[in-house]
Coordinates of C-alpha atoms and ligand atoms in Angstrom, one line a residue:
X1 CA 73.7 137.3 39.8
X2 CA 74.4 134.1 37.9
X3 CA 74.1 130.5 38.8
X4 CA 77.6 130.4 40.2
X5 CA 76.6 133.2 42.6
X6 CA 73.3 131.4 43.6
X7 CA 75.6 128.4 44.6
X8 CA 77.9 130.8 46.7
X9 CA 75.0 132.6 48.2
X10 CA 72.2 129.9 48.4
X11 CA 70.0 131.6 50.7
X12 CA 69.2 134.5 48.2
X13 CA 65.8 134.5 46.6
X14 CA 67.4 133.9 43.3
X15 CA 69.1 130.6 44.6
X16 CA 65.7 129.5 46.2
X17 CA 64.1 129.9 42.6
X18 CA 66.8 127.9 41.0
X19 CA 66.4 125.1 43.5
X20 CA 62.6 125.1 42.9
X21 CA 63.0 125.1 39.1
X22 CA 65.1 122.0 39.4
X23 CA 62.0 120.2 40.7
X24 CA 64.0 118.0 43.1
X25 CA 61.8 116.5 45.8
X26 CA 62.9 116.3 49.5
X27 CA 62.8 112.6 49.2
X28 CA 65.2 112.5 46.1
X29 CA 67.6 115.0 47.9
X30 CA 67.7 112.9 51.0
X31 CA 67.7 109.3 49.5
X32 CA 68.9 109.4 45.8
X33 CA 72.2 107.9 44.9
X34 CA 72.7 110.8 42.3
X35 CA 72.5 113.3 45.2
X36 CA 75.0 111.7 47.4
X37 CA 77.8 114.2 46.6
X38 CA 75.5 117.0 47.5
X39 CA 74.6 115.3 50.8
X40 CA 78.2 114.7 51.6
X41 CA 78.9 118.5 51.0
X42 CA 76.1 119.3 53.0
X43 CA 77.5 117.4 56.0
X44 CA 80.8 118.9 55.2
X45 CA 79.3 122.5 55.5
X46 CA 77.9 121.5 59.1
X47 CA 81.1 120.1 60.1
X48 CA 83.1 123.0 59.0
X49 CA 80.5 125.4 60.8
X50 CA 81.1 123.5 64.0
X51 CA 84.9 123.8 63.5
X52 CA 84.5 127.6 63.2
X53 CA 85.2 128.2 59.5
X54 CA 82.9 127.2 56.5
X55 CA 85.0 127.1 53.3
X56 CA 83.4 128.0 49.9
X57 CA 84.8 126.3 46.8
X58 CA 86.3 128.2 44.0
X59 CA 83.6 128.0 41.3
X60 CA 83.7 128.5 37.5
X61 CA 80.5 129.2 35.5
X62 CA 81.5 126.3 33.3
X63 CA 81.5 123.7 36.0
X64 CA 77.8 122.9 36.0
X65 CA 78.1 119.8 38.2
X66 CA 80.1 121.5 40.9
X67 CA 77.7 124.5 41.0
X68 CA 74.5 122.1 41.3
X69 CA 76.4 120.2 44.0
X70 CA 77.1 123.3 46.1
X71 CA 73.7 124.7 45.6
X72 CA 71.8 121.6 46.7
X73 CA 74.3 121.0 49.6
X74 CA 72.7 124.0 51.4
X75 CA 69.2 122.8 51.8
X76 CA 70.6 119.4 52.8
X77 CA 72.8 121.1 55.4
X78 CA 69.8 122.9 56.8
X79 CA 68.0 119.6 57.0
X80 CA 70.9 118.1 59.1
X81 CA 71.0 121.3 61.5
X82 CA 67.2 120.8 61.9
X83 CA 67.4 117.1 62.6
X84 CA 70.0 117.8 65.4
X85 CA 68.0 120.8 66.8
X86 CA 70.6 122.2 69.1
X87 CA 70.7 125.9 69.7
X88 CA 74.5 126.1 70.0
X89 CA 74.7 124.3 66.5
X90 CA 72.2 126.6 65.0
X91 CA 73.9 129.6 66.1
X92 CA 77.4 128.4 64.9
X93 CA 76.0 127.1 61.6
X94 CA 74.3 130.5 60.8
X95 CA 77.2 132.5 61.8
X96 CA 79.6 130.3 59.8
X97 CA 77.4 130.6 56.7
X98 CA 77.3 134.3 57.1
X99 CA 81.0 134.8 57.6
X100 CA 82.0 132.7 54.8
X101 CA 79.8 134.9 52.6
X102 CA 81.3 138.1 54.2
X103 CA 84.9 136.8 53.1
X104 CA 83.9 136.7 49.5
X105 CA 81.6 139.8 49.6
X106 CA 84.4 142.2 50.7
X107 CA 86.3 141.3 47.7
X108 CA 83.4 141.9 45.3
X109 CA 82.7 145.1 43.4
X110 CA 80.6 147.9 44.5
X111 CA 78.0 147.1 41.9
X112 CA 77.8 143.4 42.8
X113 CA 77.3 144.4 46.5
X114 CA 74.6 146.8 45.4
X115 CA 72.7 144.2 43.5
X116 CA 73.3 141.7 46.4
X117 CA 71.9 144.0 49.0
X118 CA 68.7 144.6 47.0
X119 CA 67.8 141.0 47.8
X120 CA 67.6 142.1 51.4
X121 CA 65.7 145.3 50.6
X122 CA 68.7 147.5 51.3
X123 CA 69.3 150.1 48.8
X124 CA 72.5 152.2 49.4
X125 CA 73.9 155.1 47.4
X126 CA 76.9 153.9 45.5
X127 CA 79.9 156.2 45.6
X128 CA 83.4 155.9 44.2
X129 CA 84.7 153.6 46.8
X130 CA 82.1 153.6 49.5
X131 CA 78.3 153.5 50.2
X132 CA 75.9 156.1 51.8
X133 CA 73.3 154.2 53.8
X134 CA 70.1 155.7 55.1
X135 CA 70.4 155.7 59.0
X136 CA 67.3 153.5 59.3
X137 CA 68.9 150.8 57.1
X138 CA 72.1 151.3 59.0
X139 CA 70.4 150.7 62.3
X140 CA 68.5 147.6 61.0
X141 CA 71.9 146.2 59.9
X142 CA 74.2 147.1 62.7
X143 CA 71.7 146.6 65.7
X144 CA 73.2 143.3 66.5
X145 CA 76.8 144.3 66.3
X146 CA 78.1 145.0 69.8
X147 CA 81.6 146.7 69.0
X148 CA 81.6 150.5 69.9
X149 CA 82.4 151.6 66.5
X150 CA 79.1 150.5 65.1
X151 CA 77.0 152.4 67.3
X152 CA 75.1 155.1 65.5
X153 CA 76.5 157.9 68.0
X154 CA 80.0 157.0 66.8
X155 CA 79.2 157.4 63.0
X156 CA 79.2 160.5 61.1
X157 CA 75.5 161.3 59.9
X158 CA 75.2 163.6 56.7
X159 CA 71.6 164.4 55.6
X160 CA 70.3 161.1 57.2
X161 CA 72.9 159.1 55.7
X162 CA 75.8 157.0 57.1
X163 CA 79.0 156.6 55.2
X164 CA 80.4 153.0 55.2
X165 CA 83.4 151.6 53.4
X166 CA 83.0 148.6 51.0
X167 CA 84.3 146.3 53.7
X168 CA 82.0 147.6 56.4
X169 CA 79.0 147.3 54.0
X170 CA 80.1 143.7 53.5
X171 CA 80.3 143.2 57.3
X172 CA 76.7 144.8 57.7
X173 CA 75.3 142.4 55.1
X174 CA 76.7 139.7 57.0
X175 CA 74.3 140.3 59.8
X176 CA 71.4 140.2 57.3
X177 CA 72.7 136.9 55.9
X178 CA 72.9 135.4 59.4
X179 CA 69.3 136.6 60.1
X180 CA 68.1 135.0 56.8
X181 CA 69.9 131.7 57.4
X182 CA 68.4 131.6 60.9
X183 CA 65.0 132.1 59.5
X184 CA 63.0 129.0 60.0
X185 CA 65.7 126.9 61.7
X186 CA 65.2 124.5 62.9
X187 CA 62.6 123.4 60.2
X188 CA 60.1 120.9 61.2
X189 CA 61.4 117.3 60.5
X190 CA 59.5 114.1 61.0
X191 CA 61.0 110.9 62.3
X192 CA 61.2 109.3 58.9
X193 CA 63.4 112.1 57.7
X194 CA 65.6 111.9 60.9
X195 CA 66.0 108.2 60.1
X196 CA 67.1 108.8 56.6
X197 CA 69.6 111.3 57.6
X198 CA 71.0 109.2 60.4
X199 CA 74.1 108.1 58.6
X200 CA 75.2 111.8 58.3
X201 CA 74.1 112.8 61.8
X202 CA 76.2 110.5 63.9
X203 CA 79.6 112.1 63.2
X204 CA 78.0 115.6 63.3
X205 CA 76.7 114.8 67.0
X206 CA 80.0 113.6 68.1
X207 CA 81.9 116.5 66.7
X208 CA 79.4 118.9 68.1
X209 CA 79.6 117.5 71.7
X210 CA 83.5 117.7 71.5
X211 CA 83.4 121.3 70.4
X212 CA 80.8 122.1 73.2
X213 CA 83.0 120.8 75.8
X214 CA 86.1 122.6 74.4
X215 CA 84.5 126.1 73.9
X216 CA 81.9 125.9 76.7
X217 CA 78.7 127.8 76.5
X218 CA 78.3 131.2 77.9
X219 CA 76.0 131.6 80.9
X220 CA 75.0 134.9 79.7
X221 CA 72.2 135.3 77.4
X222 CA 73.3 138.6 75.6
X223 CA 76.5 140.8 75.6
X224 CA 75.7 144.2 77.0
X225 CA 78.8 146.3 76.4
X226 CA 77.6 149.3 78.7
X227 CA 77.8 146.8 81.6
X228 CA 81.4 146.0 81.1
X229 CA 83.8 146.8 84.0
X230 CA 85.9 149.9 83.6
X231 CA 89.2 147.9 82.9
X232 CA 87.5 146.1 79.8
X233 CA 85.7 149.3 78.7
X234 CA 89.1 151.2 78.6
X235 CA 90.8 148.2 76.7
X236 CA 88.0 148.2 74.1
X237 CA 88.2 152.0 73.7
X238 CA 92.1 151.8 73.4
X239 CA 91.9 149.1 70.8
X240 CA 89.2 151.2 68.9
X241 CA 91.5 154.3 69.0
X242 CA 94.3 152.2 67.7
X243 CA 96.2 152.2 70.9
X244 CA 98.4 149.1 71.2
X245 CA 97.4 147.0 74.3
X246 CA 100.0 145.2 76.5
X247 CA 99.9 141.5 75.9
X248 CA 98.5 140.8 79.4
X249 CA 95.5 143.2 78.8
X250 CA 94.9 141.9 75.2
X251 CA 94.6 138.5 76.9
X252 CA 92.4 139.6 79.8
X253 CA 90.0 141.4 77.4
X254 CA 89.8 138.5 75.0
X255 CA 89.3 136.0 77.6
X256 CA 86.6 138.2 79.3
X257 CA 84.8 138.8 75.9
X258 CA 84.7 135.1 74.9
X259 CA 83.6 134.0 78.4
X260 CA 80.5 136.3 78.2
X261 CA 79.6 135.1 74.9
X262 CA 81.2 137.2 72.1
X263 CA 82.3 135.2 69.2
X264 CA 85.9 134.9 67.7
X265 CA 84.7 136.9 64.8
X266 CA 83.3 139.6 66.9
X267 CA 86.6 139.9 68.7
X268 CA 88.5 139.9 65.5
X269 CA 86.5 142.9 64.4
X270 CA 87.6 144.8 67.6
X271 CA 91.3 144.2 66.9
X272 CA 91.3 145.3 63.3
X273 CA 92.1 149.0 64.6
X274 CA 95.2 147.8 66.4
X275 CA 98.2 149.2 65.0
X276 CA 100.0 145.8 64.9
X277 CA 97.1 144.0 63.6
X278 CA 98.1 140.8 61.8
X279 CA 94.8 138.9 60.8
X280 CA 96.4 135.4 60.8
X281 CA 98.3 135.9 64.1
X282 CA 95.3 137.7 65.8
X283 CA 92.9 134.9 64.8
X284 CA 95.3 132.2 66.1
X285 CA 95.7 134.0 69.4
X286 CA 91.9 134.5 69.7
X287 CA 91.1 131.0 68.9
X288 CA 93.8 129.7 71.2
X289 CA 92.3 131.6 74.1
X290 CA 89.0 130.3 73.0
X291 CA 90.1 126.8 73.4
X292 CA 91.3 125.5 70.1
X293 CA 94.3 123.7 71.8
X294 CA 92.0 122.1 74.4
X295 CA 92.6 124.4 77.1
X296 CA 89.7 127.0 77.9
X297 CA 91.3 130.2 79.3
X298 CA 89.4 132.2 82.1
X299 CA 89.9 136.0 82.3
X300 CA 92.2 137.0 85.2
X301 CA 91.0 138.2 88.6
X302 CA 91.0 141.8 89.9
X303 CA 94.3 141.2 91.9
X304 CA 96.0 139.8 88.9
X305 CA 94.8 142.8 86.8
X306 CA 96.2 145.0 89.4
X307 CA 99.6 143.2 89.4
X308 CA 100.0 143.9 85.8
X309 CA 98.7 147.4 85.8
X310 CA 95.6 146.6 84.1
X311 CA 93.0 147.7 86.6
X312 CA 91.8 151.1 85.2
X313 CA 89.6 153.6 87.1
X314 CA 87.8 151.2 89.4
X315 CA 84.3 152.5 90.3
X316 CA 81.9 151.7 93.2
X317 CA 80.9 148.3 92.0
X318 CA 84.6 147.3 91.8
X319 CA 84.8 147.7 95.6
X320 CA 82.2 144.7 96.0
X321 CA 83.8 142.3 93.6
X322 CA 87.1 140.4 93.0
X323 CA 86.8 139.5 89.4
X324 CA 85.8 141.5 86.3
X325 CA 83.2 138.6 85.5
X326 CA 81.5 139.2 88.9
X327 CA 81.4 142.8 88.2
X328 CA 79.4 142.1 84.7
X329 CA 77.2 139.4 86.3
X330 CA 76.1 141.7 89.0
X331 CA 75.5 144.5 86.6
X332 CA 73.4 142.1 84.5
X333 CA 71.6 140.8 87.5
X334 CA 70.7 144.4 88.6
X335 CA 69.5 145.4 85.1
X336 CA 67.2 142.3 84.9
X337 CA 65.8 142.9 88.4
X338 CA 65.1 146.6 87.5
X339 CA 63.5 145.5 84.2
X340 CA 61.3 142.9 86.1
X341 CA 60.3 145.6 88.7
X342 CA 59.5 148.2 85.8
X343 CA 57.3 145.4 84.1
X344 CA 55.7 144.6 87.6
X345 CA 55.0 148.4 88.0
X346 CA 53.3 148.7 84.6
X347 CA 51.2 145.6 85.2
X348 CA 50.0 147.0 88.7
X349 CA 49.5 150.6 86.9
X350 CA 47.3 148.9 84.3
X351 CA 45.4 147.0 86.9
X352 CA 44.6 150.1 89.0
X353 CA 43.6 151.9 85.8
X354 CA 41.4 149.1 84.9
X355 CA 39.7 149.0 88.4
X356 CA 39.0 152.9 88.1
X357 CA 37.1 152.3 84.8
Ligands
SF4_401 S1 88.6 146.4 90.2 FE1 88.6 144.5 88.8 S2 86.7 144.9 87.6 FE2 87.2 146.9 88.5 S3 88.6 147.9 87.1 FE3 89.9 146.8 88.3 S4 90.3 144.9 87.4 FE4 88.4 145.8 86.3

């Protein structure tokens, strides 16, 4: 990796060493006039992250100034995110940084990806057009991916290795990048630093509030795919199998997944197997349902699902609810209750064991 790569992937250890070697103090980064372009780009990084797409510039190795600006904008963007200290912003910022890297990484050579992955202590076996990953590395990288296709049981295991295409490997790296960008966020910032950054913070705060109101925040803490209602599970399975979904079912599935907290990118990954998949069109539709036009769409009720023939194999729980979201929230509630009960039993078991001693 060269200096241009450090600017494009500023969370790598090489990039950190590069920033350190420049000897620029925090005070200089935040207040020096010479650093203003880096600060403006740092703010732009955060604004773009809130908007949903962080754009990386085209860099050439001869353009030293542009490379330096891009490299230094990253620590400044982290300072801004830390000054605001908002969990929605942190999630969105980390995801945007990771997705922006993924978009470049998937176009890079296998050799580059192999070198890049070593910075995350991942050492795949490189083939002619794909990688073999030891299943322990695969689990580490894919554990946060919710789509069924990433579950280890759905992958072919050969001598303990999982075969992944170049694009899949880049997607898995996206998860490690997100984790690394998230590390130490928010950083500790004192009042003086917040004051110094104030000129950059006002616009970010306003835009953040506007986006939060548009997209809404999910009431669910995690996405638990095994608790989905039968209709949504079937729609996802069909999508994964490359079966084209009716428009009404595609809308219902997308609105459901967005409401329970999946991101636009997670859902885009689900659609890639669709036979009529058109990236631009699909992203436009998913973002539209997510609220980009100002209307936040809710998934349809069970009766609407039945009207359109989208209610599939209703089970016992379906008899007690009238909306797929109720199905999911009930299941999540039951699971939490059972976990709490189990934890309580463990504590009482331990107490009685302690008493016997
Ligand atoms: S009853 Fe409702 S939740 Fe159950 S499968 Fe039908 S539409 Fe889905």
